[in-house]
Amino acid sequence: HLNHKSGIRPGKKSFQIVLQAWQNHHNKEEAAERALALVKCMIKLTEEWKMETKPDEKICDNLIELWSKVNVGKAYEILEWMEEQDITLWKHSYNTVMQAFNEKKEKFNNGSIEKV
């Protein structure tokens, strides 16, 4: 929780550090959820407090990579949501989702996975 009145204004670097820590977390699902909350917080700070915390391509790419490992459908939804937020994305982010989707499809076709 960030208290605006305290005058503490975390920079993009602070968020990047926290996000990287979550990427290395053993529970990928929890990490993905928290990373998404973090990015939403960055967008909110940008919009409401005019802070320089709009998520950059690297932060978004990290988030997409996390979600691609956990839930490819959700990763795709996040991509679309980011586009709506007018966030610039790397081509790599799109490729990550497509690759994860194709891997899931392959497993599905081979009968080793029940749901995509």
PDB file of C-alpha atoms in Angstrom:
ATOM      1  CA  HIS A   1       0.000   0.000   0.000  1.00  0.00           C
ATOM      2  CA  LEU A   2       1.430   3.365  -1.014  1.00  0.00           C
ATOM      3  CA  ASN A   3       0.529   6.414   0.998  1.00  0.00           C
ATOM      4  CA  HIS A   4       0.418   9.431  -1.287  1.00  0.00           C
ATOM      5  CA  LYS A   5       0.466  11.900   1.626  1.00  0.00           C
ATOM      6  CA  SER A   6       3.826  10.585   2.800  1.00  0.00           C
ATOM      7  CA  GLY A   7       5.448  12.168  -0.224  1.00  0.00           C
ATOM      8  CA  ILE A   8       7.141   8.884  -1.071  1.00  0.00           C
ATOM      9  CA  ARG A   9       7.014   8.478  -4.804  1.00  0.00           C
ATOM     10  CA  PRO A  10       8.419   5.174  -5.968  1.00  0.00           C
ATOM     11  CA  GLY A  11      10.025   5.268  -9.373  1.00  0.00           C
ATOM     12  CA  LYS A  12       9.742   2.784 -12.189  1.00  0.00           C
ATOM     13  CA  LYS A  13      12.962   1.139 -11.025  1.00  0.00           C
ATOM     14  CA  SER A  14      11.387   0.194  -7.676  1.00  0.00           C
ATOM     15  CA  PHE A  15       8.548  -1.550  -9.455  1.00  0.00           C
ATOM     16  CA  GLN A  16      10.984  -3.333 -11.772  1.00  0.00           C
ATOM     17  CA  ILE A  17      12.899  -4.710  -8.761  1.00  0.00           C
ATOM     18  CA  VAL A  18       9.707  -5.996  -7.111  1.00  0.00           C
ATOM     19  CA  LEU A  19       8.540  -7.516 -10.384  1.00  0.00           C
ATOM     20  CA  GLN A  20      11.864  -9.320 -10.865  1.00  0.00           C
ATOM     21  CA  ALA A  21      11.600 -10.698  -7.343  1.00  0.00           C
ATOM     22  CA  TRP A  22       8.151 -12.069  -8.166  1.00  0.00           C
ATOM     23  CA  GLN A  23       9.471 -13.657 -11.350  1.00  0.00           C
ATOM     24  CA  ASN A  24      11.805 -15.794  -9.251  1.00  0.00           C
ATOM     25  CA  HIS A  25       9.083 -16.759  -6.768  1.00  0.00           C
ATOM     26  CA  HIS A  26       8.413 -20.517  -6.463  1.00  0.00           C
ATOM     27  CA  ASN A  27       4.625 -20.101  -6.742  1.00  0.00           C
ATOM     28  CA  LYS A  28       4.157 -18.968 -10.338  1.00  0.00           C
ATOM     29  CA  GLU A  29       0.392 -18.405 -10.013  1.00  0.00           C
ATOM     30  CA  GLU A  30       0.734 -16.150  -6.995  1.00  0.00           C
ATOM     31  CA  ALA A  31       3.640 -14.349  -8.657  1.00  0.00           C
ATOM     32  CA  ALA A  32       1.600 -13.730 -11.812  1.00  0.00           C
ATOM     33  CA  GLU A  33      -1.357 -12.362  -9.815  1.00  0.00           C
ATOM     34  CA  ARG A  34       0.853 -10.048  -7.787  1.00  0.00           C
ATOM     35  CA  ALA A  35       2.763  -8.870 -10.837  1.00  0.00           C
ATOM     36  CA  LEU A  36      -0.523  -7.978 -12.535  1.00  0.00           C
ATOM     37  CA  ALA A  37      -1.644  -6.052  -9.439  1.00  0.00           C
ATOM     38  CA  LEU A  38       1.689  -4.227  -9.472  1.00  0.00           C
ATOM     39  CA  VAL A  39       1.319  -3.180 -13.116  1.00  0.00           C
ATOM     40  CA  LYS A  40      -2.273  -2.046 -12.477  1.00  0.00           C
ATOM     41  CA  CYS A  41      -0.962   0.026  -9.569  1.00  0.00           C
ATOM     42  CA  MET A  42       1.675   1.613 -11.842  1.00  0.00           C
ATOM     43  CA  ILE A  43      -1.013   2.592 -14.351  1.00  0.00           C
ATOM     44  CA  LYS A  44      -3.208   4.017 -11.587  1.00  0.00           C
ATOM     45  CA  LEU A  45      -0.336   6.107 -10.210  1.00  0.00           C
ATOM     46  CA  THR A  46       0.353   7.403 -13.708  1.00  0.00           C
ATOM     47  CA  GLU A  47      -3.266   8.340 -14.352  1.00  0.00           C
ATOM     48  CA  GLU A  48      -4.329   9.631 -10.942  1.00  0.00           C
ATOM     49  CA  TRP A  49      -1.144  11.103  -9.507  1.00  0.00           C
ATOM     50  CA  LYS A  50       0.605  11.993 -12.768  1.00  0.00           C
ATOM     51  CA  MET A  51       3.615   9.995 -11.697  1.00  0.00           C
ATOM     52  CA  GLU A  52       6.223   8.722 -14.132  1.00  0.00           C
ATOM     53  CA  THR A  53       5.314   5.108 -13.511  1.00  0.00           C
ATOM     54  CA  LYS A  54       3.680   4.085 -16.772  1.00  0.00           C
ATOM     55  CA  PRO A  55       4.832   0.489 -17.276  1.00  0.00           C
ATOM     56  CA  ASP A  56       7.486   0.212 -19.968  1.00  0.00           C
ATOM     57  CA  GLU A  57       7.960  -2.564 -22.506  1.00  0.00           C
ATOM     58  CA  LYS A  58      10.338  -4.542 -20.268  1.00  0.00           C
ATOM     59  CA  ILE A  59       7.949  -4.539 -17.306  1.00  0.00           C
ATOM     60  CA  CYS A  60       5.040  -5.575 -19.535  1.00  0.00           C
ATOM     61  CA  ASP A  61       7.142  -8.266 -21.177  1.00  0.00           C
ATOM     62  CA  ASN A  62       8.057  -9.702 -17.747  1.00  0.00           C
ATOM     63  CA  LEU A  63       4.376  -9.764 -16.796  1.00  0.00           C
ATOM     64  CA  ILE A  64       3.389 -11.483 -20.054  1.00  0.00           C
ATOM     65  CA  GLU A  65       6.127 -14.094 -19.626  1.00  0.00           C
ATOM     66  CA  LEU A  66       4.887 -14.891 -16.125  1.00  0.00           C
ATOM     67  CA  TRP A  67       1.281 -15.270 -17.260  1.00  0.00           C
ATOM     68  CA  SER A  68       2.222 -17.311 -20.330  1.00  0.00           C
ATOM     69  CA  LYS A  69       3.612 -19.962 -17.979  1.00  0.00           C
ATOM     70  CA  VAL A  70       0.529 -19.923 -15.741  1.00  0.00           C
ATOM     71  CA  ASN A  71      -2.469 -19.271 -17.994  1.00  0.00           C
ATOM     72  CA  VAL A  72      -2.018 -18.473 -21.677  1.00  0.00           C
ATOM     73  CA  GLY A  73      -5.644 -17.329 -22.072  1.00  0.00           C
ATOM     74  CA  LYS A  74      -5.171 -14.769 -19.316  1.00  0.00           C
ATOM     75  CA  ALA A  75      -1.835 -13.699 -20.853  1.00  0.00           C
ATOM     76  CA  TYR A  76      -3.684 -12.926 -24.087  1.00  0.00           C
ATOM     77  CA  GLU A  77      -6.363 -10.964 -22.189  1.00  0.00           C
ATOM     78  CA  ILE A  78      -3.627  -8.932 -20.495  1.00  0.00           C
ATOM     79  CA  LEU A  79      -2.060  -8.156 -23.888  1.00  0.00           C
ATOM     80  CA  GLU A  80      -5.404  -6.820 -25.129  1.00  0.00           C
ATOM     81  CA  TRP A  81      -5.935  -4.867 -21.912  1.00  0.00           C
ATOM     82  CA  MET A  82      -2.479  -3.274 -22.229  1.00  0.00           C
ATOM     83  CA  GLU A  83      -3.274  -2.179 -25.755  1.00  0.00           C
ATOM     84  CA  GLU A  84      -6.436  -0.514 -24.440  1.00  0.00           C
ATOM     85  CA  GLN A  85      -4.291   1.292 -21.832  1.00  0.00           C
ATOM     86  CA  ASP A  86      -2.194   2.632 -24.730  1.00  0.00           C
ATOM     87  CA  ILE A  87       0.913   0.821 -23.518  1.00  0.00           C
ATOM     88  CA  THR A  88       3.658   0.144 -26.033  1.00  0.00           C
ATOM     89  CA  LEU A  89       4.532  -3.534 -26.207  1.00  0.00           C
ATOM     90  CA  TRP A  90       7.467  -5.406 -27.636  1.00  0.00           C
ATOM     91  CA  LYS A  91       6.843  -7.856 -30.456  1.00  0.00           C
ATOM     92  CA  HIS A  92       8.465 -10.390 -28.110  1.00  0.00           C
ATOM     93  CA  SER A  93       5.461 -10.126 -25.765  1.00  0.00           C
ATOM     94  CA  TYR A  94       3.094 -11.185 -28.544  1.00  0.00           C
ATOM     95  CA  ASN A  95       5.453 -13.957 -29.629  1.00  0.00           C
ATOM     96  CA  THR A  96       5.682 -15.256 -26.052  1.00  0.00           C
ATOM     97  CA  VAL A  97       1.902 -15.642 -25.864  1.00  0.00           C
ATOM     98  CA  MET A  98       1.670 -17.254 -29.299  1.00  0.00           C
ATOM     99  CA  GLN A  99       4.475 -19.693 -28.467  1.00  0.00           C
ATOM    100  CA  ALA A 100       2.859 -20.650 -25.144  1.00  0.00           C
ATOM    101  CA  PHE A 101      -0.461 -21.126 -26.919  1.00  0.00           C
ATOM    102  CA  ASN A 102       1.103 -23.359 -29.568  1.00  0.00           C
ATOM    103  CA  GLU A 103       2.856 -25.461 -26.912  1.00  0.00           C
ATOM    104  CA  LYS A 104      -0.470 -25.944 -25.083  1.00  0.00           C
ATOM    105  CA  LYS A 105      -2.164 -26.882 -28.353  1.00  0.00           C
ATOM    106  CA  GLU A 106       0.568 -29.419 -29.123  1.00  0.00           C
ATOM    107  CA  LYS A 107       0.202 -31.034 -25.689  1.00  0.00           C
ATOM    108  CA  PHE A 108      -3.564 -31.063 -26.158  1.00  0.00           C
ATOM    109  CA  ASN A 109      -3.272 -32.724 -29.577  1.00  0.00           C
ATOM    110  CA  ASN A 110      -0.905 -35.323 -28.144  1.00  0.00           C
ATOM    111  CA  GLY A 111      -3.462 -36.135 -25.466  1.00  0.00           C
ATOM    112  CA  SER A 112      -1.169 -35.274 -22.568  1.00  0.00           C
ATOM    113  CA  ILE A 113      -3.294 -32.364 -21.368  1.00  0.00           C
ATOM    114  CA  GLU A 114      -7.052 -32.116 -20.884  1.00  0.00           C
ATOM    115  CA  LYS A 115      -7.658 -28.393 -21.110  1.00  0.00           C
ATOM    116  CA  VAL A 116      -5.975 -25.399 -22.728  1.00  0.00           C
TER     117      VAL A 116
END
